[in-house]
Amino acid sequence: MKGYCYILTNKNKTALYVGATNDIQRRIRAHKTGKYANSFTIKYNCSLLVYFEEFVAVSDAFEREKQLKAGNQKRKEGLINSLNLEWKDLSKDWLDEEMDSK
């Protein structure tokens, strides 16, 4: 089963949240809709997907999550900047497509 490791931020790009999942679209939708009421992402308004990696096995995604959480803020920012210099919400297209299909 595929896995994903991802980084969310808030609109001011001051907080970073690292997570891992086997269904990135479902998980990001849950973050954006506030499904996890007492979570870090709600407290710091982290709902913008600015970075993700896809893995063949979900266990690899969870290992990567541990690595990223152990790293410092600058390293995470460097990863984001390496693929998404403008820190655009990478999930916006998914959510737009999902809403169009309803």
Coordinates of N, CA and C in Angstrom, one line a residue:
M1 N 0.8 -1.2 0.0 CA 0.0 0.0 0.0 C 0.9 1.2 0.0
K2 N 0.6 2.2 -0.9 CA 1.3 3.4 -1.0 C 1.2 4.2 0.3
G3 N 2.2 5.1 0.5 CA 2.2 6.0 1.7 C 2.7 7.4 1.3
Y4 N 2.4 8.3 2.1 CA 2.7 9.7 1.8 C 3.2 10.4 3.1
C5 N 4.3 11.2 3.0 CA 4.7 12.0 4.0 C 4.5 13.4 3.5
Y6 N 4.0 14.3 4.4 CA 3.6 15.6 3.9 C 3.9 16.7 5.0
I7 N 3.9 17.9 4.5 CA 4.1 19.1 5.4 C 3.0 20.1 5.1
L8 N 2.3 20.5 6.2 CA 1.3 21.6 6.1 C 1.9 22.8 6.8
T9 N 1.4 24.0 6.3 CA 1.7 25.2 7.0 C 0.4 26.1 7.1
N10 N 0.6 27.2 7.7 CA -0.6 28.2 7.8 C -0.4 29.3 6.8
K11 N -1.4 30.2 6.8 CA -1.3 31.2 5.7 C -0.1 32.2 5.9
N12 N 0.4 32.3 7.1 CA 1.6 33.2 7.4 C 2.9 32.4 7.3
K13 N 2.8 31.1 7.1 CA 4.0 30.2 6.9 C 4.9 30.3 8.1
T14 N 4.3 30.3 9.3 CA 5.0 30.4 10.5 C 5.0 29.1 11.3
A15 N 4.1 28.2 11.0 CA 4.1 26.9 11.7 C 4.2 25.8 10.6
L16 N 4.8 24.7 10.9 CA 4.9 23.5 10.0 C 4.5 22.3 10.8
Y17 N 3.7 21.5 10.1 CA 3.2 20.2 10.6 C 3.6 19.1 9.7
V18 N 4.2 18.1 10.2 CA 4.6 16.9 9.4 C 3.7 15.8 9.7
G19 N 3.2 15.1 8.7 CA 2.4 13.9 8.9 C 2.6 12.9 7.9
A20 N 2.0 11.7 8.1 CA 2.1 10.6 7.1 C 0.8 9.9 7.1
T21 N 0.5 9.3 5.9 CA -0.8 8.7 5.7 C -0.7 7.7 4.5
N22 N -1.8 6.9 4.4 CA -1.9 6.0 3.2 C -2.8 6.6 2.2
D23 N -3.5 7.7 2.6 CA -4.5 8.3 1.7 C -4.4 9.8 1.8
I24 N -3.6 10.4 1.1 CA -3.3 11.9 1.3 C -4.5 12.8 1.0
Q25 N -5.3 12.5 0.0 CA -6.4 13.3 -0.3 C -7.4 13.3 0.9
R26 N -7.7 12.1 1.4 CA -8.6 12.0 2.6 C -8.0 12.8 3.8
R27 N -6.8 12.6 4.0 CA -6.1 13.1 5.2 C -6.1 14.7 5.1
I28 N -5.7 15.2 4.0 CA -5.7 16.7 3.8 C -7.1 17.3 3.9
R29 N -8.1 16.6 3.4 CA -9.5 17.0 3.5 C -9.8 17.1 5.0
A30 N -9.4 16.1 5.7 CA -9.8 16.1 7.2 C -9.1 17.2 7.9
H31 N -7.9 17.5 7.5 CA -7.2 18.7 8.2 C -7.9 20.0 7.8
K32 N -8.3 20.1 6.6 CA -8.9 21.4 6.1 C -10.3 21.6 6.7
T33 N -11.0 20.5 7.0 CA -12.4 20.6 7.5 C -12.4 20.6 9.0
G34 N -11.3 20.5 9.7 CA -11.2 20.5 11.1 C -11.7 19.3 11.8
K35 N -11.5 18.1 11.2 CA -11.9 16.9 11.7 C -11.3 16.5 13.1
Y36 N -10.0 16.9 13.2 CA -9.2 16.7 14.4 C -9.3 17.9 15.3
A37 N -10.3 18.1 16.0 CA -10.6 19.4 16.8 C -9.5 19.9 17.7
N38 N -8.8 19.0 18.4 CA -7.8 19.4 19.4 C -6.4 19.3 18.8
S39 N -6.2 19.2 17.5 CA -5.0 18.9 16.9 C -4.1 20.2 16.7
F40 N -2.8 19.9 16.5 CA -1.8 21.0 16.2 C -2.3 21.8 15.0
T41 N -2.8 21.1 14.0 CA -3.2 21.8 12.7 C -4.3 22.7 13.0
I42 N -5.2 22.4 13.8 CA -6.3 23.4 14.2 C -5.8 24.5 15.0
K43 N -5.0 24.2 16.0 CA -4.5 25.3 16.9 C -3.7 26.3 16.1
Y44 N -2.9 25.8 15.2 CA -2.0 26.8 14.4 C -2.5 27.0 13.0
N45 N -3.7 26.6 12.7 CA -4.4 26.9 11.4 C -3.5 26.4 10.2
C46 N -2.9 25.2 10.4 CA -2.1 24.6 9.3 C -3.1 23.8 8.4
S47 N -3.3 24.3 7.2 CA -4.2 23.6 6.3 C -3.7 23.7 4.8
L48 N -2.5 24.3 4.6 CA -1.9 24.4 3.3 C -0.9 23.3 3.1
L49 N -1.1 22.5 2.1 CA -0.2 21.4 1.8 C 0.9 22.0 0.9
V50 N 2.1 22.1 1.5 CA 3.2 22.7 0.7 C 4.3 21.8 0.3
Y51 N 4.2 20.5 0.8 CA 5.2 19.5 0.4 C 4.7 18.1 0.7
F52 N 5.0 17.2 -0.2 CA 4.7 15.8 0.1 C 5.6 14.9 -0.7
E53 N 5.8 13.7 -0.2 CA 6.6 12.7 -0.9 C 5.7 11.4 -0.9
E54 N 5.8 10.7 -2.0 CA 5.1 9.4 -2.2 C 6.0 8.3 -2.0
F55 N 5.6 7.2 -1.3 CA 6.4 6.0 -1.1 C 5.6 4.8 -1.5
V56 N 6.4 3.8 -1.9 CA 5.8 2.5 -2.3 C 5.1 1.8 -1.2
A57 N 5.7 1.9 0.0 CA 5.1 1.3 1.2 C 4.8 2.4 2.3
V58 N 3.6 2.3 2.9 CA 3.2 3.2 3.9 C 4.2 3.3 5.1
S59 N 4.8 2.1 5.4 CA 5.8 2.1 6.5 C 7.0 3.0 6.2
D60 N 7.4 3.1 4.9 CA 8.5 4.0 4.5 C 8.1 5.5 4.8
A61 N 6.8 5.8 4.5 CA 6.3 7.2 4.8 C 6.3 7.5 6.2
F62 N 6.0 6.5 7.1 CA 6.1 6.8 8.5 C 7.5 6.9 9.0
E63 N 8.4 6.2 8.4 CA 9.8 6.4 8.8 C 10.3 7.8 8.4
R64 N 9.9 8.2 7.2 CA 10.3 9.5 6.7 C 9.7 10.6 7.6
E65 N 8.5 10.4 8.1 CA 7.8 11.4 9.0 C 8.7 11.5 10.2
K66 N 9.2 10.4 10.8 CA 10.0 10.5 12.0 C 11.3 11.3 11.7
Q67 N 11.9 11.0 10.5 CA 13.1 11.8 10.1 C 12.9 13.3 10.1
L68 N 11.8 13.6 9.4 CA 11.5 15.1 9.2 C 11.1 15.7 10.6
K69 N 10.4 15.0 11.4 CA 10.0 15.6 12.7 C 11.3 15.8 13.6
A70 N 12.3 14.9 13.4 CA 13.5 15.0 14.2 C 14.4 16.2 13.6
G71 N 14.2 16.6 12.4 CA 15.0 17.7 11.8 C 14.5 19.1 12.3
N72 N 15.3 20.1 12.0 CA 14.9 21.4 12.4 C 14.1 22.2 11.4
Q73 N 13.6 23.3 11.7 CA 12.7 24.1 10.9 C 13.4 24.5 9.6
K74 N 14.7 24.9 9.6 CA 15.4 25.3 8.4 C 15.5 24.1 7.4
R75 N 15.7 22.9 7.9 CA 15.7 21.8 7.0 C 14.4 21.5 6.3
K76 N 13.3 21.6 7.1 CA 12.0 21.5 6.5 C 11.7 22.6 5.5
E77 N 12.1 23.8 5.8 CA 11.9 24.9 4.9 C 12.7 24.7 3.6
G78 N 13.8 24.2 3.7 CA 14.7 23.9 2.6 C 14.0 22.8 1.7
L79 N 13.4 21.8 2.2 CA 12.7 20.8 1.5 C 11.6 21.4 0.7
I80 N 10.8 22.2 1.4 CA 9.7 22.9 0.7 C 10.2 23.8 -0.4
N81 N 11.2 24.6 -0.1 CA 11.7 25.5 -1.2 C 12.3 24.7 -2.4
S82 N 12.8 23.5 -2.1 CA 13.4 22.8 -3.2 C 12.3 22.3 -4.3
L83 N 11.1 22.2 -3.9 CA 10.0 21.8 -4.8 C 8.9 22.7 -5.0
N84 N 8.7 23.7 -4.0 CA 7.6 24.6 -4.0 C 8.0 25.9 -3.5
L85 N 8.8 26.6 -4.3 CA 9.4 27.9 -3.9 C 8.4 28.9 -3.4
E86 N 7.2 28.9 -4.0 CA 6.2 29.9 -3.7 C 5.3 29.4 -2.5
W87 N 5.5 28.2 -2.1 CA 4.7 27.6 -1.0 C 3.2 27.6 -1.3
K88 N 2.9 27.3 -2.5 CA 1.5 27.2 -3.0 C 0.9 26.0 -2.3
D89 N -0.4 26.0 -2.2 CA -1.2 24.9 -1.6 C -1.3 23.8 -2.7
L90 N -0.6 22.7 -2.6 CA -0.5 21.7 -3.6 C -1.8 20.9 -3.6
S91 N -2.7 21.0 -2.6 CA -3.9 20.3 -2.6 C -5.1 21.0 -3.3
K92 N -4.9 22.3 -3.6 CA -5.9 23.1 -4.1 C -6.6 22.5 -5.4
D93 N -5.8 22.0 -6.3 CA -6.3 21.3 -7.5 C -7.2 20.1 -7.2
W94 N -6.7 19.3 -6.2 CA -7.5 18.1 -5.8 C -8.9 18.5 -5.3
L95 N -8.9 19.5 -4.4 CA -10.1 19.9 -3.8 C -11.0 20.5 -4.8
D96 N -10.5 21.3 -5.7 CA -11.3 21.9 -6.7 C -12.0 20.9 -7.6
E97 N -11.2 19.8 -8.0 CA -11.7 18.7 -8.8 C -12.8 18.0 -8.1
E98 N -12.6 17.7 -6.8 CA -13.5 17.0 -6.0 C -14.8 17.8 -5.9
M99 N -14.8 19.1 -5.7 CA -16.0 19.9 -5.6 C -16.7 20.0 -6.9
D100 N -15.9 20.0 -8.0 CA -16.6 20.1 -9.4 C -17.3 18.8 -9.7
S101 N -16.8 17.7 -9.1 CA -17.5 16.4 -9.5 C -18.7 16.1 -8.6
K102 N -19.0 17.0 -7.7 CA -20.2 16.8 -6.8 C -21.4 17.5 -7.4

